[in-house]
Coordinates of C-alpha atoms and ligand atoms in Angstrom, one line a residue:
M1 CA 6.1 -16.7 14.4
D2 CA 9.0 -14.2 14.6
T3 CA 9.4 -14.1 10.9
L4 CA 6.1 -12.3 10.5
A5 CA 6.0 -8.5 10.7
A6 CA 4.9 -7.2 14.1
R7 CA 2.0 -5.3 12.5
M8 CA 0.3 -8.5 11.6
Q9 CA -0.3 -9.1 15.4
R10 CA -2.1 -5.8 15.5
L11 CA -4.5 -6.5 12.7
G12 CA -8.1 -6.8 14.0
T13 CA -11.1 -8.2 12.2
E14 CA -14.8 -7.7 11.6
S15 CA -16.7 -10.2 13.7
A16 CA -19.8 -10.0 11.4
F17 CA -17.8 -12.4 9.2
D18 CA -17.1 -14.8 12.1
V19 CA -20.7 -14.8 13.3
L20 CA -21.8 -15.4 9.7
A21 CA -19.5 -18.4 9.5
R22 CA -20.8 -19.8 12.8
A23 CA -24.4 -19.3 11.7
N24 CA -23.7 -21.0 8.4
K25 CA -22.2 -23.9 10.2
L26 CA -25.2 -24.3 12.4
A27 CA -27.5 -24.0 9.4
A28 CA -25.5 -26.7 7.6
Q29 CA -26.2 -28.9 10.7
G30 CA -29.9 -28.3 10.2
A31 CA -30.6 -25.4 12.5
D32 CA -33.1 -22.8 11.3
I33 CA -31.1 -19.7 11.7
I34 CA -32.5 -16.2 11.2
S35 CA -29.7 -13.7 10.5
L36 CA -29.9 -10.2 11.8
S37 CA -26.1 -9.9 11.8
I38 CA -24.9 -9.1 8.3
G39 CA -24.6 -5.5 7.1
Q40 CA -25.8 -5.8 3.6
P41 CA -29.1 -5.0 1.9
D42 CA -31.2 -8.2 1.4
F43 CA -32.4 -6.7 -1.9
P44 CA -31.0 -7.7 -5.4
T45 CA -28.9 -5.1 -7.3
P46 CA -31.5 -3.3 -9.5
P47 CA -31.7 -5.1 -13.0
H48 CA -30.6 -2.1 -15.1
I49 CA -27.3 -2.0 -13.1
V50 CA -26.7 -5.7 -13.6
E51 CA -27.4 -5.4 -17.3
A52 CA -24.9 -2.5 -17.6
G53 CA -22.2 -4.8 -16.1
I54 CA -23.1 -7.7 -18.4
K55 CA -23.2 -5.4 -21.4
A56 CA -19.8 -4.0 -20.5
L57 CA -18.3 -7.5 -20.6
R58 CA -20.1 -8.3 -23.9
D59 CA -18.8 -5.0 -25.3
G60 CA -15.2 -6.1 -24.6
H61 CA -14.5 -4.0 -21.5
H62 CA -12.3 -6.6 -19.8
G63 CA -9.0 -4.8 -19.6
Y64 CA -7.4 -2.4 -17.2
T65 CA -8.9 1.0 -16.7
P66 CA -7.2 4.1 -15.3
A67 CA -6.2 3.3 -11.7
N68 CA -8.4 6.0 -10.2
G69 CA -11.4 4.9 -12.3
L70 CA -13.0 5.6 -15.7
P71 CA -13.4 9.3 -16.4
A72 CA -17.1 8.7 -17.0
L73 CA -17.5 7.1 -13.6
R74 CA -15.7 9.9 -11.8
E75 CA -17.8 12.4 -13.7
A76 CA -20.9 10.5 -12.7
V77 CA -19.8 10.6 -9.0
A78 CA -19.2 14.4 -9.2
A79 CA -22.6 15.0 -10.7
D80 CA -24.3 12.8 -8.1
L81 CA -22.5 14.6 -5.2
N82 CA -23.7 17.9 -6.7
R83 CA -27.2 16.6 -7.0
R84 CA -27.4 15.1 -3.5
H85 CA -25.2 17.5 -1.4
G86 CA -25.0 20.6 -3.6
A87 CA -21.3 20.1 -3.5
E88 CA -18.9 21.2 -6.4
V89 CA -16.6 18.3 -6.8
D90 CA -13.7 18.1 -9.3
P91 CA -13.9 14.6 -10.9
D92 CA -10.1 14.5 -10.8
C93 CA -10.4 14.4 -7.0
V94 CA -12.5 11.3 -7.1
V95 CA -10.6 8.0 -6.6
C96 CA -12.6 4.9 -7.2
V97 CA -11.6 1.8 -5.3
P98 CA -12.9 -1.8 -4.8
G99 CA -15.4 -1.0 -1.9
G100 CA -15.6 1.5 0.9
K101 CA -13.1 -0.2 3.1
V102 CA -10.1 0.4 0.7
T103 CA -10.2 4.2 1.3
M104 CA -10.0 3.6 5.1
F105 CA -6.9 1.5 4.7
F106 CA -5.4 4.1 2.3
A107 CA -6.1 6.9 4.8
M108 CA -4.4 4.9 7.6
L109 CA -1.4 4.1 5.4
M110 CA -1.1 7.9 4.6
F111 CA -1.5 9.3 8.1
G112 CA -0.8 6.4 10.6
E113 CA 2.6 5.7 12.0
P114 CA 4.1 5.2 15.5
G115 CA 3.8 8.5 17.4
A116 CA 0.7 9.6 15.5
E117 CA -2.8 9.6 17.0
I118 CA -6.0 8.9 15.1
I119 CA -9.4 9.5 16.7
Y120 CA -12.2 7.1 15.7
P121 CA -15.8 6.5 16.9
D122 CA -16.5 3.8 19.5
P123 CA -18.8 1.9 19.1
G124 CA -17.8 2.2 15.4
F125 CA -17.0 0.1 12.3
P126 CA -14.3 -2.3 13.6
I127 CA -12.0 -1.8 10.6
Y128 CA -11.3 1.8 11.7
R129 CA -9.4 0.6 14.9
S130 CA -7.9 -2.4 13.2
A131 CA -6.4 -0.3 10.4
I132 CA -5.2 2.4 12.8
E133 CA -3.4 -0.3 14.9
F134 CA -2.0 -1.9 11.8
S135 CA -0.5 1.4 10.8
G136 CA 1.3 1.7 14.2
A137 CA -0.6 4.9 15.2
T138 CA -2.3 5.2 18.5
P139 CA -6.1 4.7 18.3
V140 CA -8.0 7.3 20.3
P141 CA -11.6 6.3 20.8
M142 CA -14.4 8.9 20.7
P143 CA -17.3 7.5 22.8
L144 CA -20.7 7.6 21.3
R145 CA -23.6 7.6 23.8
E146 CA -27.1 6.4 23.7
E147 CA -28.4 9.5 25.4
N148 CA -27.3 11.5 22.4
G149 CA -29.0 9.0 20.0
F150 CA -25.4 7.8 19.3
A151 CA -24.5 11.1 17.6
F152 CA -21.0 12.4 18.3
S153 CA -20.4 15.6 20.2
A154 CA -18.3 18.1 18.3
D155 CA -17.0 19.5 21.6
E156 CA -15.9 16.1 22.9
L157 CA -14.3 15.2 19.6
L158 CA -12.4 18.5 19.4
S159 CA -11.3 18.1 23.0
L160 CA -9.5 14.8 22.1
I161 CA -7.3 16.5 19.5
T162 CA -3.6 16.8 20.6
P163 CA -0.5 18.0 18.6
K164 CA 0.0 14.4 17.7
T165 CA -3.5 14.0 16.1
R166 CA -3.2 13.4 12.4
L167 CA -6.6 12.2 11.5
I168 CA -10.1 12.0 12.9
I169 CA -12.7 9.5 11.6
I170 CA -16.4 10.4 11.6
N171 CA -19.3 8.3 10.4
S172 CA -22.9 9.5 10.1
P173 CA -25.3 7.8 9.6
A174 CA -23.4 5.3 11.6
N175 CA -22.7 1.6 11.8
P176 CA -23.4 -0.1 14.3
T177 CA -25.8 2.3 16.0
G178 CA -27.8 3.9 13.1
G179 CA -27.0 7.2 14.9
V180 CA -27.2 10.4 12.9
T181 CA -25.2 13.4 13.9
P182 CA -27.3 16.6 13.5
A183 CA -26.2 19.2 11.0
E184 CA -25.5 21.8 13.8
E185 CA -23.1 19.5 15.4
I186 CA -21.2 18.9 12.2
D187 CA -21.2 22.7 11.6
K188 CA -19.6 23.0 15.1
L189 CA -17.0 20.5 14.3
A190 CA -16.2 22.2 11.0
A191 CA -15.8 25.5 12.7
G192 CA -13.7 24.1 15.5
L193 CA -11.3 22.4 13.0
A194 CA -10.1 25.9 12.0
D195 CA -8.1 25.9 15.3
H196 CA -6.4 22.6 14.4
P197 CA -5.0 23.0 10.9
H198 CA -2.7 19.9 11.3
V199 CA -5.7 17.5 11.4
H200 CA -7.3 15.8 8.4
V201 CA -10.8 14.2 8.5
L202 CA -12.0 10.9 7.1
S203 CA -15.7 11.2 6.8
D204 CA -17.4 7.9 6.2
E205 CA -20.7 8.8 4.5
I206 CA -21.5 5.3 3.1
Y207 CA -25.0 5.4 4.6
S208 CA -25.8 9.0 3.5
C209 CA -28.7 7.8 1.3
M210 CA -30.3 5.9 4.2
L211 CA -31.9 8.5 6.4
Y212 CA -35.4 8.5 7.9
D213 CA -38.1 10.9 9.2
G214 CA -37.2 13.6 6.7
R215 CA -33.6 14.0 7.9
A216 CA -31.2 15.6 5.4
H217 CA -27.6 14.6 5.1
R218 CA -24.9 17.1 6.0
S219 CA -21.7 16.1 4.1
M220 CA -18.2 17.2 5.1
L221 CA -17.9 18.3 1.4
N222 CA -20.2 21.2 2.4
Y223 CA -17.4 23.1 4.0
P224 CA -15.2 24.7 1.2
D225 CA -12.6 25.9 3.7
L226 CA -11.9 22.3 4.8
R227 CA -11.7 20.7 1.3
D228 CA -7.9 20.5 1.6
R229 CA -8.3 18.4 4.7
V230 CA -11.3 16.2 4.1
I231 CA -11.4 12.7 2.6
M232 CA -15.1 11.9 2.0
L233 CA -15.8 8.1 1.6
D234 CA -18.9 6.8 0.0
G235 CA -19.8 4.0 -2.4
W236 CA -22.3 1.8 -4.1
S237 CA -22.4 -1.2 -1.6
K238 CA -25.3 -0.1 0.6
T239 CA -27.2 2.5 -1.6
Y240 CA -27.6 0.2 -4.6
A241 CA -27.3 -3.3 -2.9
M242 CA -23.9 -3.9 -4.5
T243 CA -21.8 -5.2 -1.7
G244 CA -20.3 -8.0 -3.7
W245 CA -19.5 -6.0 -6.8
R246 CA -16.7 -4.2 -4.8
L247 CA -17.0 -0.5 -5.8
G248 CA -16.5 2.6 -3.6
Y249 CA -14.9 5.9 -3.9
A250 CA -13.5 8.9 -2.0
V251 CA -13.2 12.5 -2.8
W252 CA -9.6 13.4 -1.8
P253 CA -8.0 16.7 -1.1
K254 CA -6.3 17.8 -4.4
A255 CA -2.8 17.4 -2.8
L256 CA -3.5 13.7 -1.9
V257 CA -5.1 12.5 -5.1
E258 CA -1.8 11.5 -6.7
K259 CA -0.8 9.6 -3.5
A260 CA -4.2 7.8 -3.3
T261 CA -3.8 6.8 -7.0
R262 CA -0.3 5.5 -6.4
L263 CA -1.7 3.3 -3.6
C264 CA -4.3 2.0 -6.2
I265 CA -1.5 1.2 -8.7
N266 CA 0.5 -0.6 -6.0
D267 CA -2.4 -2.4 -4.5
H268 CA -5.0 -3.5 -7.1
S269 CA -4.3 -1.5 -10.4
C270 CA -8.0 -0.6 -10.8
V271 CA -11.6 -1.7 -10.0
N272 CA -12.7 -4.4 -12.4
A273 CA -14.0 -2.7 -15.5
P274 CA -17.6 -4.1 -15.8
T275 CA -18.3 -3.1 -12.2
Q276 CA -17.3 0.5 -13.1
F277 CA -19.9 0.5 -16.0
A278 CA -22.5 -0.9 -13.6
G279 CA -21.5 2.0 -11.2
I280 CA -22.2 4.5 -13.9
A281 CA -25.6 3.0 -14.6
A282 CA -26.4 3.1 -10.9
L283 CA -25.7 6.8 -10.6
E284 CA -27.1 7.9 -13.9
G285 CA -30.1 5.6 -14.2
P286 CA -33.5 5.6 -12.4
Q287 CA -33.3 5.8 -8.6
D288 CA -36.7 4.2 -7.9
A289 CA -35.2 0.9 -6.7
A290 CA -32.8 2.6 -4.3
I291 CA -35.7 4.8 -3.0
D292 CA -38.0 1.9 -2.5
M293 CA -35.3 0.0 -0.6
V294 CA -35.0 2.9 1.9
R295 CA -38.8 3.0 2.2
A296 CA -38.8 -0.8 3.0
F297 CA -35.9 -0.3 5.5
D298 CA -37.9 2.5 7.2
E299 CA -40.9 0.3 7.7
R300 CA -38.8 -2.5 9.1
R301 CA -36.9 0.0 11.3
K302 CA -40.2 1.0 13.0
A303 CA -41.3 -2.6 13.4
T304 CA -37.9 -3.6 14.8
V305 CA -37.7 -0.9 17.4
A306 CA -41.3 -1.4 18.5
A307 CA -40.8 -5.1 18.9
L308 CA -37.4 -4.8 20.7
N309 CA -38.9 -2.4 23.2
Q310 CA -41.4 -5.0 24.2
L311 CA -38.7 -7.5 25.2
P312 CA -37.9 -7.9 28.9
G313 CA -34.7 -6.1 29.9
V314 CA -34.3 -4.5 26.4
S315 CA -34.7 -0.9 25.4
C316 CA -33.9 0.6 22.0
V317 CA -33.6 4.2 20.8
E318 CA -34.9 4.9 17.3
P319 CA -32.1 4.9 14.8
G320 CA -32.2 7.8 12.4
G321 CA -30.3 6.2 9.5
A322 CA -28.5 3.1 8.0
F323 CA -30.2 -0.3 8.7
Y324 CA -29.1 -1.1 12.2
A325 CA -30.7 -0.9 15.6
F326 CA -28.5 -1.0 18.7
P327 CA -30.7 -2.0 21.7
N328 CA -29.5 -1.7 25.2
I329 CA -29.4 -5.1 26.9
T330 CA -27.9 -4.3 30.3
Q331 CA -31.1 -5.1 32.1
T332 CA -31.0 -8.7 30.8
G333 CA -28.1 -9.3 33.2
R334 CA -25.9 -10.7 30.4
S335 CA -22.9 -9.2 28.7
A336 CA -23.1 -8.4 25.0
A337 CA -20.8 -11.4 24.1
E338 CA -22.8 -13.8 26.3
L339 CA -26.1 -12.7 24.8
Q340 CA -24.7 -12.9 21.2
D341 CA -23.6 -16.5 21.8
A342 CA -26.7 -17.5 23.6
L343 CA -29.0 -16.0 20.9
L344 CA -27.1 -17.8 18.2
T345 CA -26.8 -21.2 19.8
E346 CA -30.1 -21.3 21.8
A347 CA -32.5 -19.0 19.9
H348 CA -30.9 -19.5 16.5
V349 CA -30.8 -15.8 15.9
A350 CA -27.6 -14.3 14.6
T351 CA -26.8 -10.8 16.1
I352 CA -23.5 -9.1 16.9
A353 CA -22.3 -8.1 20.3
G354 CA -21.8 -4.4 20.7
T355 CA -18.3 -5.0 22.0
S356 CA -17.3 -6.1 18.5
F357 CA -17.5 -2.4 17.7
G358 CA -15.4 -1.2 20.7
I359 CA -15.4 -1.2 24.4
H360 CA -18.2 1.4 24.5
G361 CA -20.4 -1.1 22.8
E362 CA -20.7 -3.2 26.0
G363 CA -24.3 -3.4 27.1
Y364 CA -25.7 -3.4 23.5
I365 CA -26.1 -5.8 20.6
R366 CA -26.4 -4.9 16.9
I367 CA -29.5 -5.9 15.0
S368 CA -29.3 -5.5 11.3
Y369 CA -32.8 -5.1 9.9
A370 CA -31.7 -6.0 6.4
N371 CA -34.0 -9.0 6.4
S372 CA -37.7 -9.5 5.7
K373 CA -40.1 -8.0 8.2
E374 CA -41.5 -11.4 8.8
N375 CA -38.1 -12.8 9.6
I376 CA -37.2 -9.9 11.8
L377 CA -40.4 -10.2 13.9
S378 CA -40.1 -13.9 14.3
A379 CA -36.4 -13.5 15.3
I380 CA -37.4 -10.9 17.9
D381 CA -40.1 -13.3 19.2
R382 CA -37.4 -16.0 19.6
I383 CA -35.2 -13.5 21.5
G384 CA -38.2 -12.7 23.7
A385 CA -38.9 -16.4 24.4
Y386 CA -35.2 -17.0 25.2
L387 CA -35.0 -14.0 27.6
A388 CA -38.2 -15.1 29.3
S389 CA -36.9 -18.7 29.8
Ligands
PLP401 C1 -19.5 2.4 8.2 C2 -19.1 1.6 7.0 N1 -18.2 2.0 6.2 C3 -17.7 1.3 5.2 C4 -18.2 0.0 4.9 C5 -17.5 -0.8 3.8 O1 -18.3 -0.9 2.7 P1 -17.8 -1.8 1.5 O2 -18.5 -3.1 1.6 O3 -18.1 -1.0 0.3 O4 -16.3 -2.0 1.6 C6 -19.1 -0.5 5.8 C7 -19.6 -1.9 5.5 O5 -20.3 -2.5 6.3 C8 -19.6 0.3 6.8 O6 -20.6 -0.2 7.7

């Protein structure tokens, strides 16, 4: 269709949604599918958060809000970042948007154009590359390796920077690997960026509350000298089991806040008002449910990794964060895509091929352990039976 803008040809997708649709179709035909594919907590949004959303509607909060978010919401975000990361954040630098993804697109619209280069993690969240390509910029993959526990190497990342690099994207804890980049490596990156003053950073910290074995999160907000170049993305979707509410935010450099807010005004006006009230309740209310959820994920994480490592041809490093395992399946003799398809159609287990997250994902599949321990273990049994057949 030559009436369509060329950029539409370059727009990618997130195959988790395709796998979900195929799994639902099989389920509608009567198959008993266990899904280990979708990246959302299987817990309900805590009741006090739901009540705050309902109350907001009852109280008549059904109109537009400021485009960047209610002041009380942005103040609650700043207070939360101070509590969690010890970072001083000006609430006026917080721009609330409908979900974590929106900030990615905004950053790509701001920095991406033909001739520009943007570095992104591979395997990584598929929307990074899709949005970079859409913008016309050249995507430059930064490989993540199993032998590093899927952490990125600051030296390798810095070595990919050229005079054309506008933006680098980092994500720790990471999707799809669960990899966590250690604080020393992030320190090294921050120090190295002093030599590249033309480069901005989009730090996707949406899994920063989901860390295991006593790991602490190192935020890119912890480097005051970089504040004028860091866009820190976070949100409510994962931490508070709020994927469908559509609420996320970024802390933007002061000089870009007005531009990000204009993008909000042009794109969606504001996040729906009751969701913003729910977001305030999430940050200011009791954190027990969020903490319990991470505890449950940790238990499932250990069970998942142990069970995967029993399977013929499969080996899995322990993920340090998020709710994904990324087992190596090369010894099964099947490609990632072949295994994803066979597991869905023959074992009735929905997983995602590592290649859905970039070429460096070949040889792996993503297992989301956002499902009950019982379902996870019976799914892994089914995978084992299929591999042994
Ligand atoms: C790394 C990463 N960033 C951002 C998002 C987007 O989150 P949201 O649903 O809030 O748009 C996801 C969702 O899976 C993710 O895995």
